[in-house]
mmCIF file with all atom_site columns, C-alpha atoms in Angstrom:
data_model
loop_
_atom_site.group_PDB
_atom_site.id
_atom_site.type_symbol
_atom_site.label_atom_id
_atom_site.label_alt_id
_atom_site.label_comp_id
_atom_site.label_asym_id
_atom_site.label_entity_id
_atom_site.label_seq_id
_atom_site.pdbx_PDB_ins_code
_atom_site.Cartn_x
_atom_site.Cartn_y
_atom_site.Cartn_z
_atom_site.occupancy
_atom_site.B_iso_or_equiv
_atom_site.pdbx_formal_charge
_atom_site.auth_seq_id
_atom_site.auth_comp_id
_atom_site.auth_asym_id
_atom_site.auth_atom_id
_atom_site.pdbx_PDB_model_num
ATOM 1   C CA . CYS A 1 1   ? -31.245 88.021  -196.882 1.00 74.00 ? 1   CYS A CA 1
ATOM 2   C CA . VAL A 1 2   ? -31.460 91.540  -195.439 1.00 84.00 ? 2   VAL A CA 1
ATOM 3   C CA . GLY A 1 3   ? -30.718 90.345  -191.912 1.00 81.00 ? 3   GLY A CA 1
ATOM 4   C CA . PRO A 1 4   ? -27.147 88.870  -192.412 1.00 86.00 ? 4   PRO A CA 1
ATOM 5   C CA . ALA A 1 5   ? -26.318 91.043  -195.334 1.00 87.00 ? 5   ALA A CA 1
ATOM 6   C CA . GLN A 1 6   ? -27.314 94.510  -194.023 1.00 92.00 ? 6   GLN A CA 1
ATOM 7   C CA . ILE A 1 7   ? -28.776 94.631  -190.531 1.00 94.00 ? 7   ILE A CA 1
ATOM 8   C CA . GLN A 1 8   ? -26.187 92.395  -188.810 1.00 94.00 ? 8   GLN A CA 1
ATOM 9   C CA . PRO A 1 9   ? -23.113 94.435  -190.095 1.00 94.00 ? 9   PRO A CA 1
ATOM 10  C CA . LEU A 1 10  ? -24.885 97.689  -189.048 1.00 95.00 ? 10  LEU A CA 1
ATOM 11  C CA . LEU A 1 11  ? -25.547 96.376  -185.561 1.00 95.00 ? 11  LEU A CA 1
ATOM 12  C CA . ASN A 1 12  ? -22.066 94.857  -185.164 1.00 95.00 ? 12  ASN A CA 1
ATOM 13  C CA . ALA A 1 13  ? -20.362 98.092  -186.119 1.00 95.00 ? 13  ALA A CA 1
ATOM 14  C CA . ALA A 1 14  ? -22.564 100.187 -183.902 1.00 96.00 ? 14  ALA A CA 1
ATOM 15  C CA . PHE A 1 15  ? -21.945 97.836  -180.919 1.00 94.00 ? 15  PHE A CA 1
ATOM 16  C CA . ALA A 1 16  ? -18.156 97.849  -181.596 1.00 95.00 ? 16  ALA A CA 1
ATOM 17  C CA . GLU A 1 17  ? -17.919 101.542 -181.831 1.00 92.00 ? 17  GLU A CA 1
ATOM 18  C CA . GLY A 1 18  ? -20.145 101.982 -178.774 1.00 89.00 ? 18  GLY A CA 1
ATOM 19  C CA . VAL A 1 19  ? -17.888 99.598  -176.679 1.00 90.00 ? 19  VAL A CA 1
ATOM 20  C CA . ASP A 1 20  ? -14.845 101.692 -177.706 1.00 90.00 ? 20  ASP A CA 1
ATOM 21  C CA . GLY A 1 21  ? -16.690 104.773 -176.385 1.00 89.00 ? 21  GLY A CA 1
ATOM 22  C CA . ALA A 1 22  ? -17.175 106.380 -179.807 1.00 89.00 ? 22  ALA A CA 1
ATOM 23  C CA . ALA A 1 23  ? -20.345 108.460 -180.247 1.00 92.00 ? 23  ALA A CA 1
ATOM 24  C CA . PRO A 1 24  ? -22.520 106.491 -177.807 1.00 93.00 ? 24  PRO A CA 1
ATOM 25  C CA . VAL A 1 25  ? -25.729 108.287 -178.525 1.00 95.00 ? 25  VAL A CA 1
ATOM 26  C CA . ARG A 1 26  ? -25.250 108.014 -182.294 1.00 95.00 ? 26  ARG A CA 1
ATOM 27  C CA . ASN A 1 27  ? -24.498 104.317 -182.042 1.00 96.00 ? 27  ASN A CA 1
ATOM 28  C CA . ALA A 1 28  ? -27.424 103.688 -179.732 1.00 96.00 ? 28  ALA A CA 1
ATOM 29  C CA . ALA A 1 29  ? -29.679 105.407 -182.229 1.00 97.00 ? 29  ALA A CA 1
ATOM 30  C CA . ARG A 1 30  ? -28.267 103.241 -185.017 1.00 97.00 ? 30  ARG A CA 1
ATOM 31  C CA . ILE A 1 31  ? -28.799 100.083 -182.959 1.00 97.00 ? 31  ILE A CA 1
ATOM 32  C CA . GLU A 1 32  ? -32.442 101.229 -182.291 1.00 97.00 ? 32  GLU A CA 1
ATOM 33  C CA . ALA A 1 33  ? -33.031 101.741 -186.004 1.00 97.00 ? 33  ALA A CA 1
ATOM 34  C CA . GLY A 1 34  ? -31.458 98.477  -187.000 1.00 97.00 ? 34  GLY A CA 1
ATOM 35  C CA . LEU A 1 35  ? -33.595 96.529  -184.557 1.00 97.00 ? 35  LEU A CA 1
ATOM 36  C CA . LEU A 1 36  ? -36.791 98.240  -185.747 1.00 97.00 ? 36  LEU A CA 1
ATOM 37  C CA . TRP A 1 37  ? -35.770 97.310  -189.317 1.00 97.00 ? 37  TRP A CA 1
ATOM 38  C CA . PHE A 1 38  ? -35.218 93.858  -188.257 1.00 96.00 ? 38  PHE A CA 1
ATOM 39  C CA . LEU A 1 39  ? -38.662 93.673  -186.494 1.00 97.00 ? 39  LEU A CA 1
ATOM 40  C CA . TYR A 1 40  ? -40.489 95.045  -189.587 1.00 97.00 ? 40  TYR A CA 1
ATOM 41  C CA . ALA A 1 41  ? -38.591 92.513  -191.872 1.00 96.00 ? 41  ALA A CA 1
ATOM 42  C CA . SER A 1 42  ? -39.236 89.628  -189.616 1.00 96.00 ? 42  SER A CA 1
ATOM 43  C CA . VAL A 1 43  ? -43.011 90.223  -189.201 1.00 97.00 ? 43  VAL A CA 1
ATOM 44  C CA . PHE A 1 44  ? -43.344 90.299  -192.948 1.00 95.00 ? 44  PHE A CA 1
ATOM 45  C CA . LYS A 1 45  ? -40.999 87.347  -193.628 1.00 96.00 ? 45  LYS A CA 1
ATOM 46  C CA . GLU A 1 46  ? -42.711 85.096  -191.037 1.00 96.00 ? 46  GLU A CA 1
ATOM 47  C CA . ALA A 1 47  ? -46.132 85.937  -192.452 1.00 96.00 ? 47  ALA A CA 1
ATOM 48  C CA . ASN A 1 48  ? -44.948 84.772  -195.857 1.00 94.00 ? 48  ASN A CA 1
ATOM 49  C CA . SER A 1 49  ? -43.066 81.582  -194.691 1.00 95.00 ? 49  SER A CA 1
ATOM 50  C CA . CYS A 1 50  ? -46.075 80.460  -192.727 1.00 95.00 ? 50  CYS A CA 1
ATOM 51  C CA . ALA A 1 51  ? -47.473 79.243  -196.049 1.00 95.00 ? 51  ALA A CA 1
ATOM 52  C CA . THR A 1 52  ? -45.248 76.214  -195.572 1.00 95.00 ? 52  THR A CA 1
ATOM 53  C CA . THR A 1 53  ? -44.632 76.370  -191.848 1.00 94.00 ? 53  THR A CA 1
ATOM 54  C CA . ALA A 1 54  ? -47.849 77.185  -190.113 1.00 92.00 ? 54  ALA A CA 1
ATOM 55  C CA . LYS A 1 55  ? -46.265 78.184  -186.771 1.00 93.00 ? 55  LYS A CA 1
ATOM 56  C CA . ASP A 1 56  ? -44.488 81.042  -188.467 1.00 95.00 ? 56  ASP A CA 1
ATOM 57  C CA . CYS A 1 57  ? -47.857 82.888  -188.380 1.00 94.00 ? 57  CYS A CA 1
ATOM 58  C CA . ASP A 1 58  ? -47.477 82.990  -184.596 1.00 94.00 ? 58  ASP A CA 1
ATOM 59  C CA . SER A 1 59  ? -43.917 84.159  -184.999 1.00 96.00 ? 59  SER A CA 1
ATOM 60  C CA . SER A 1 60  ? -45.115 87.026  -187.229 1.00 97.00 ? 60  SER A CA 1
ATOM 61  C CA . TYR A 1 61  ? -47.473 88.132  -184.434 1.00 96.00 ? 61  TYR A CA 1
ATOM 62  C CA . ALA A 1 62  ? -44.746 87.779  -181.815 1.00 96.00 ? 62  ALA A CA 1
ATOM 63  C CA . TYR A 1 63  ? -42.236 89.867  -183.775 1.00 96.00 ? 63  TYR A CA 1
ATOM 64  C CA . TYR A 1 64  ? -44.713 92.696  -183.898 1.00 97.00 ? 64  TYR A CA 1
ATOM 65  C CA . THR A 1 65  ? -46.207 92.468  -180.417 1.00 95.00 ? 65  THR A CA 1
ATOM 66  C CA . GLY A 1 66  ? -43.729 90.796  -178.158 1.00 94.00 ? 66  GLY A CA 1
ATOM 67  C CA . GLY A 1 67  ? -46.488 88.478  -177.399 1.00 92.00 ? 67  GLY A CA 1
ATOM 68  C CA . GLU A 1 68  ? -48.573 91.197  -175.844 1.00 93.00 ? 68  GLU A CA 1
ATOM 69  C CA . PRO A 1 69  ? -52.291 91.880  -176.536 1.00 93.00 ? 69  PRO A CA 1
ATOM 70  C CA . ARG A 1 70  ? -53.597 94.499  -178.875 1.00 93.00 ? 70  ARG A CA 1
ATOM 71  C CA . GLU A 1 71  ? -54.065 97.128  -176.186 1.00 92.00 ? 71  GLU A CA 1
ATOM 72  C CA . SER A 1 72  ? -50.375 97.124  -175.214 1.00 88.00 ? 72  SER A CA 1
ATOM 73  C CA . GLY A 1 73  ? -47.465 95.530  -177.154 1.00 88.00 ? 73  GLY A CA 1
ATOM 74  C CA . LEU A 1 74  ? -43.742 95.746  -177.066 1.00 93.00 ? 74  LEU A CA 1
ATOM 75  C CA . GLY A 1 75  ? -41.129 96.524  -179.660 1.00 93.00 ? 75  GLY A CA 1
ATOM 76  C CA . LEU A 1 76  ? -42.504 97.744  -183.040 1.00 97.00 ? 76  LEU A CA 1
ATOM 77  C CA . ALA A 1 77  ? -46.095 97.597  -181.634 1.00 97.00 ? 77  ALA A CA 1
ATOM 78  C CA . ARG A 1 78  ? -45.164 100.041 -178.926 1.00 97.00 ? 78  ARG A CA 1
ATOM 79  C CA . TYR A 1 79  ? -43.391 102.333 -181.357 1.00 97.00 ? 79  TYR A CA 1
ATOM 80  C CA . THR A 1 80  ? -46.406 102.305 -183.659 1.00 97.00 ? 80  THR A CA 1
ATOM 81  C CA . ARG A 1 81  ? -49.061 102.770 -180.900 1.00 96.00 ? 81  ARG A CA 1
ATOM 82  C CA . LEU A 1 82  ? -47.270 105.866 -179.560 1.00 96.00 ? 82  LEU A CA 1
ATOM 83  C CA . ARG A 1 83  ? -47.518 107.492 -183.018 1.00 96.00 ? 83  ARG A CA 1
ATOM 84  C CA . SER A 1 84  ? -50.869 106.304 -184.220 1.00 96.00 ? 84  SER A CA 1
ATOM 85  C CA . LEU A 1 85  ? -53.465 104.037 -182.602 1.00 96.00 ? 85  LEU A CA 1
ATOM 86  C CA . GLN A 1 86  ? -55.033 103.793 -185.988 1.00 96.00 ? 86  GLN A CA 1
ATOM 87  C CA . ALA A 1 87  ? -51.871 102.574 -187.583 1.00 97.00 ? 87  ALA A CA 1
ATOM 88  C CA . HIS A 1 88  ? -51.323 100.057 -184.797 1.00 97.00 ? 88  HIS A CA 1
ATOM 89  C CA . GLY A 1 89  ? -54.908 98.755  -185.358 1.00 96.00 ? 89  GLY A CA 1
ATOM 90  C CA . ARG A 1 90  ? -54.292 98.330  -189.122 1.00 97.00 ? 90  ARG A CA 1
ATOM 91  C CA . VAL A 1 91  ? -51.200 96.235  -188.372 1.00 97.00 ? 91  VAL A CA 1
ATOM 92  C CA . TRP A 1 92  ? -53.272 94.116  -186.051 1.00 97.00 ? 92  TRP A CA 1
ATOM 93  C CA . ASP A 1 93  ? -55.924 93.693  -188.673 1.00 97.00 ? 93  ASP A CA 1
ATOM 94  C CA . GLY A 1 94  ? -53.146 92.555  -191.044 1.00 97.00 ? 94  GLY A CA 1
ATOM 95  C CA . LEU A 1 95  ? -51.969 90.026  -188.537 1.00 97.00 ? 95  LEU A CA 1
ATOM 96  C CA . LEU A 1 96  ? -55.447 88.754  -188.103 1.00 97.00 ? 96  LEU A CA 1
ATOM 97  C CA . ALA A 1 97  ? -55.872 88.487  -191.840 1.00 97.00 ? 97  ALA A CA 1
ATOM 98  C CA . VAL A 1 98  ? -52.776 86.357  -192.098 1.00 97.00 ? 98  VAL A CA 1
ATOM 99  C CA . ARG A 1 99  ? -54.067 84.179  -189.212 1.00 95.00 ? 99  ARG A CA 1
ATOM 100 C CA . CYS A 1 100 ? -57.500 83.803  -190.798 1.00 95.00 ? 100 CYS A CA 1
ATOM 101 C CA . TRP A 1 101 ? -56.069 82.930  -194.143 1.00 96.00 ? 101 TRP A CA 1
ATOM 102 C CA . ARG A 1 102 ? -53.865 80.217  -192.631 1.00 95.00 ? 102 ARG A CA 1
ATOM 103 C CA . ASP A 1 103 ? -56.560 78.785  -190.414 1.00 94.00 ? 103 ASP A CA 1
ATOM 104 C CA . LEU A 1 104 ? -58.756 78.368  -193.500 1.00 94.00 ? 104 LEU A CA 1
ATOM 105 C CA . ASP A 1 105 ? -56.062 77.232  -195.880 1.00 93.00 ? 105 ASP A CA 1
ATOM 106 C CA . HIS A 1 106 ? -54.994 73.604  -195.119 1.00 90.00 ? 106 HIS A CA 1
ATOM 107 C CA . PRO A 1 107 ? -53.704 74.577  -191.576 1.00 89.00 ? 107 PRO A CA 1
ATOM 108 C CA . ALA A 1 108 ? -52.236 70.965  -191.030 1.00 88.00 ? 108 ALA A CA 1
ATOM 109 C CA . GLY A 1 109 ? -50.010 71.196  -194.168 1.00 92.00 ? 109 GLY A CA 1
ATOM 110 C CA . GLU A 1 110 ? -48.816 73.640  -196.850 1.00 93.00 ? 110 GLU A CA 1
ATOM 111 C CA . ALA A 1 111 ? -51.062 76.432  -197.892 1.00 94.00 ? 111 ALA A CA 1
ATOM 112 C CA . GLU A 1 112 ? -52.846 76.010  -201.192 1.00 93.00 ? 112 GLU A CA 1
ATOM 113 C CA . ASP A 1 113 ? -54.752 79.302  -201.655 1.00 94.00 ? 113 ASP A CA 1
ATOM 114 C CA . LEU A 1 114 ? -51.814 81.473  -202.598 1.00 92.00 ? 114 LEU A CA 1
ATOM 115 C CA . ALA A 1 115 ? -54.073 84.229  -203.976 1.00 95.00 ? 115 ALA A CA 1
ATOM 116 C CA . LEU A 1 116 ? -55.639 84.674  -200.483 1.00 95.00 ? 116 LEU A CA 1
ATOM 117 C CA . ARG A 1 117 ? -52.114 84.441  -198.960 1.00 94.00 ? 117 ARG A CA 1
ATOM 118 C CA . ASP A 1 118 ? -50.983 87.339  -201.104 1.00 96.00 ? 118 ASP A CA 1
ATOM 119 C CA . ARG A 1 119 ? -53.996 89.426  -200.237 1.00 96.00 ? 119 ARG A CA 1
ATOM 120 C CA . ALA A 1 120 ? -53.443 88.840  -196.511 1.00 97.00 ? 120 ALA A CA 1
ATOM 121 C CA . THR A 1 121 ? -49.643 89.477  -196.479 1.00 96.00 ? 121 THR A CA 1
ATOM 122 C CA . ALA A 1 122 ? -50.181 92.567  -198.778 1.00 96.00 ? 122 ALA A CA 1
ATOM 123 C CA . GLN A 1 123 ? -52.614 93.915  -196.186 1.00 97.00 ? 123 GLN A CA 1
ATOM 124 C CA . LEU A 1 124 ? -50.139 93.378  -193.506 1.00 97.00 ? 124 LEU A CA 1
ATOM 125 C CA . ASP A 1 125 ? -47.199 94.868  -195.395 1.00 96.00 ? 125 ASP A CA 1
ATOM 126 C CA . ARG A 1 126 ? -49.121 98.028  -196.169 1.00 96.00 ? 126 ARG A CA 1
ATOM 127 C CA . ALA A 1 127 ? -49.855 98.596  -192.467 1.00 97.00 ? 127 ALA A CA 1
ATOM 128 C CA . LEU A 1 128 ? -46.288 97.787  -191.440 1.00 97.00 ? 128 LEU A CA 1
ATOM 129 C CA . LEU A 1 129 ? -44.955 100.168 -194.019 1.00 97.00 ? 129 LEU A CA 1
ATOM 130 C CA . ARG A 1 130 ? -47.198 102.989 -192.724 1.00 97.00 ? 130 ARG A CA 1
ATOM 131 C CA . ALA A 1 131 ? -45.872 102.207 -189.225 1.00 97.00 ? 131 ALA A CA 1
ATOM 132 C CA . VAL A 1 132 ? -42.306 102.555 -190.409 1.00 98.00 ? 132 VAL A CA 1
ATOM 133 C CA . ALA A 1 133 ? -43.095 105.701 -192.265 1.00 98.00 ? 133 ALA A CA 1
ATOM 134 C CA . LEU A 1 134 ? -44.610 107.275 -189.139 1.00 98.00 ? 134 LEU A CA 1
ATOM 135 C CA . ILE A 1 135 ? -41.421 106.569 -187.254 1.00 98.00 ? 135 ILE A CA 1
ATOM 136 C CA . VAL A 1 136 ? -39.355 108.162 -189.954 1.00 98.00 ? 136 VAL A CA 1
ATOM 137 C CA . ARG A 1 137 ? -41.737 111.123 -190.174 1.00 98.00 ? 137 ARG A CA 1
ATOM 138 C CA . GLN A 1 138 ? -41.567 111.767 -186.375 1.00 97.00 ? 138 GLN A CA 1
ATOM 139 C CA . ARG A 1 139 ? -37.766 111.521 -186.398 1.00 97.00 ? 139 ARG A CA 1
ATOM 140 C CA . ALA A 1 140 ? -37.505 113.853 -189.368 1.00 97.00 ? 140 ALA A CA 1
ATOM 141 C CA . GLY A 1 141 ? -39.324 116.397 -187.329 1.00 96.00 ? 141 GLY A CA 1
ATOM 142 C CA . MET A 1 142 ? -36.473 116.280 -184.791 1.00 97.00 ? 142 MET A CA 1
ATOM 143 C CA . LEU A 1 143 ? -33.718 117.125 -187.255 1.00 96.00 ? 143 LEU A CA 1
ATOM 144 C CA . PRO A 1 144 ? -31.023 118.243 -187.130 1.00 95.00 ? 144 PRO A CA 1
ATOM 145 C CA . CYS A 1 145 ? -30.624 116.113 -184.069 1.00 96.00 ? 145 CYS A CA 1
ATOM 146 C CA . ASP A 1 146 ? -28.010 113.487 -184.896 1.00 95.00 ? 146 ASP A CA 1
ATOM 147 C CA . ALA A 1 147 ? -29.681 110.584 -183.119 1.00 96.00 ? 147 ALA A CA 1
ATOM 148 C CA . ALA A 1 148 ? -32.937 111.262 -185.049 1.00 97.00 ? 148 ALA A CA 1
ATOM 149 C CA . TRP A 1 149 ? -30.929 111.536 -188.269 1.00 97.00 ? 149 TRP A CA 1
ATOM 150 C CA . GLN A 1 150 ? -29.591 107.957 -187.782 1.00 97.00 ? 150 GLN A CA 1
ATOM 151 C CA . SER A 1 151 ? -33.195 106.764 -187.642 1.00 96.00 ? 151 SER A CA 1
ATOM 152 C CA . VAL A 1 152 ? -34.097 108.589 -190.829 1.00 98.00 ? 152 VAL A CA 1
ATOM 153 C CA . ARG A 1 153 ? -31.086 107.512 -192.838 1.00 97.00 ? 153 ARG A CA 1
ATOM 154 C CA . ILE A 1 154 ? -31.458 103.823 -191.724 1.00 97.00 ? 154 ILE A CA 1
ATOM 155 C CA . LEU A 1 155 ? -35.225 103.406 -191.881 1.00 98.00 ? 155 LEU A CA 1
ATOM 156 C CA . GLY A 1 156 ? -35.938 105.763 -194.713 1.00 97.00 ? 156 GLY A CA 1
ATOM 157 C CA . PRO A 1 157 ? -34.479 103.451 -197.339 1.00 97.00 ? 157 PRO A CA 1
ATOM 158 C CA . VAL A 1 158 ? -36.645 100.551 -196.029 1.00 96.00 ? 158 VAL A CA 1
ATOM 159 C CA . LEU A 1 159 ? -39.536 102.292 -197.509 1.00 97.00 ? 159 LEU A CA 1
ATOM 160 C CA . ASP A 1 160 ? -37.996 102.652 -200.997 1.00 97.00 ? 160 ASP A CA 1
ATOM 161 C CA . ARG A 1 161 ? -39.185 99.377  -202.526 1.00 95.00 ? 161 ARG A CA 1
ATOM 162 C CA . GLU A 1 162 ? -42.868 100.149 -201.994 1.00 96.00 ? 162 GLU A CA 1
ATOM 163 C CA . ALA A 1 163 ? -42.453 103.854 -202.457 1.00 98.00 ? 163 ALA A CA 1
ATOM 164 C CA . THR A 1 164 ? -40.957 103.338 -206.008 1.00 98.00 ? 164 THR A CA 1
ATOM 165 C CA . LEU A 1 165 ? -43.832 101.041 -206.937 1.00 97.00 ? 165 LEU A CA 1
ATOM 166 C CA . ARG A 1 166 ? -46.432 103.457 -205.679 1.00 97.00 ? 166 ARG A CA 1
ATOM 167 C CA . ASP A 1 167 ? -45.147 106.814 -206.929 1.00 97.00 ? 167 ASP A CA 1
ATOM 168 C CA . PRO A 1 168 ? -41.691 107.094 -208.551 1.00 98.00 ? 168 PRO A CA 1
ATOM 169 C CA . ALA A 1 169 ? -41.537 110.844 -208.299 1.00 98.00 ? 169 ALA A CA 1
ATOM 170 C CA . ASN A 1 170 ? -42.177 111.008 -204.582 1.00 98.00 ? 170 ASN A CA 1
ATOM 171 C CA . ALA A 1 171 ? -39.966 108.026 -204.018 1.00 98.00 ? 171 ALA A CA 1
ATOM 172 C CA . ALA A 1 172 ? -37.152 109.934 -205.758 1.00 98.00 ? 172 ALA A CA 1
ATOM 173 C CA . ARG A 1 173 ? -37.804 112.844 -203.395 1.00 98.00 ? 173 ARG A CA 1
ATOM 174 C CA . LEU A 1 174 ? -37.678 110.628 -200.399 1.00 98.00 ? 174 LEU A CA 1
ATOM 175 C CA . ARG A 1 175 ? -34.445 108.990 -201.542 1.00 97.00 ? 175 ARG A CA 1
ATOM 176 C CA . ALA A 1 176 ? -32.888 112.416 -202.143 1.00 97.00 ? 176 ALA A CA 1
ATOM 177 C CA . GLU A 1 177 ? -33.685 113.642 -198.712 1.00 98.00 ? 177 GLU A CA 1
ATOM 178 C CA . VAL A 1 178 ? -32.724 110.475 -196.740 1.00 97.00 ? 178 VAL A CA 1
ATOM 179 C CA . GLY A 1 179 ? -29.534 110.367 -198.848 1.00 96.00 ? 179 GLY A CA 1
ATOM 180 C CA . ARG A 1 180 ? -28.237 113.745 -197.891 1.00 97.00 ? 180 ARG A CA 1
ATOM 181 C CA . ALA A 1 181 ? -24.764 113.989 -196.344 1.00 96.00 ? 181 ALA A CA 1
ATOM 182 C CA . ALA A 1 182 ? -25.780 115.711 -193.151 1.00 96.00 ? 182 ALA A CA 1
ATOM 183 C CA . PRO A 1 183 ? -28.993 116.325 -191.244 1.00 96.00 ? 183 PRO A CA 1
ATOM 184 C CA . ASP A 1 184 ? -28.850 120.114 -191.650 1.00 96.00 ? 184 ASP A CA 1
ATOM 185 C CA . GLU A 1 185 ? -29.019 119.589 -195.494 1.00 97.00 ? 185 GLU A CA 1
ATOM 186 C CA . VAL A 1 186 ? -32.397 117.839 -195.321 1.00 97.00 ? 186 VAL A CA 1
ATOM 187 C CA . ASP A 1 187 ? -35.437 119.655 -196.600 1.00 97.00 ? 187 ASP A CA 1
ATOM 188 C CA . VAL A 1 188 ? -37.761 118.411 -193.818 1.00 97.00 ? 188 VAL A CA 1
ATOM 189 C CA . PRO A 1 189 ? -40.948 119.682 -195.317 1.00 97.00 ? 189 PRO A CA 1
ATOM 190 C CA . ALA A 1 190 ? -40.168 117.991 -198.651 1.00 97.00 ? 190 ALA A CA 1
ATOM 191 C CA . LEU A 1 191 ? -39.422 114.762 -196.857 1.00 98.00 ? 191 LEU A CA 1
ATOM 192 C CA . VAL A 1 192 ? -42.577 114.808 -194.719 1.00 97.00 ? 192 VAL A CA 1
ATOM 193 C CA . ALA A 1 193 ? -44.641 115.716 -197.825 1.00 97.00 ? 193 ALA A CA 1
ATOM 194 C CA . ALA A 1 194 ? -43.158 112.778 -199.759 1.00 98.00 ? 194 ALA A CA 1
ATOM 195 C CA . LEU A 1 195 ? -43.878 110.410 -196.773 1.00 98.00 ? 195 LEU A CA 1
ATOM 196 C CA . ASP A 1 196 ? -47.413 111.651 -196.473 1.00 97.00 ? 196 ASP A CA 1
ATOM 197 C CA . ALA A 1 197 ? -48.158 111.226 -200.135 1.00 97.00 ? 197 ALA A CA 1
ATOM 198 C CA . LEU A 1 198 ? -46.522 107.768 -200.364 1.00 97.00 ? 198 LEU A CA 1
ATOM 199 C CA . PHE A 1 199 ? -47.835 106.350 -197.061 1.00 97.00 ? 199 PHE A CA 1
ATOM 200 C CA . PRO A 1 200 ? -51.096 107.939 -196.185 1.00 93.00 ? 200 PRO A CA 1
ATOM 201 C CA . CYS A 1 201 ? -53.525 106.826 -193.584 1.00 84.00 ? 201 CYS A CA 1
ATOM 202 C CA . PRO A 1 202 ? -54.993 103.497 -194.574 1.00 68.00 ? 202 PRO A CA 1
#
């Protein structure tokens, strides 16, 4: 599981270094990126697990919105809205698709229409990935700022799974840029171009 295996060690290390007074801005940025990664993964995970546990559909919504309405939102919803109202709307549409599927598909027990589940969760995941890509894109524009670099190098790889499926060549460009040793080595136009090609407006 990505949480215990990757996100928790990242957060624990950043908190420990921050408590010791080491690079507080850098570690705050790492914590922010780690939490955004956790929110993305949790929205998608709960949307899938609600096939067997119907209340997880509500958890998926809560992880994205913080329980707030469409016009506001906390956490990942707020980050997305600040970058694109359209992208935020598409995530909401994905959440509604998941809710609609589950309300129609044996809501008192385990889901049976797994093809419809896959369509709904894929719609949601496409929108969430666009949201994460917009955060990475905006932070890339702030390079070589070190805090922005932490976001790029932590959240950029989150996109790799889908990027590789969509377009291996641009996925390789994205991996190359987020894998640089230092922010001043990043070819920002190449990084942004790869993101735009891989995760365009839905």
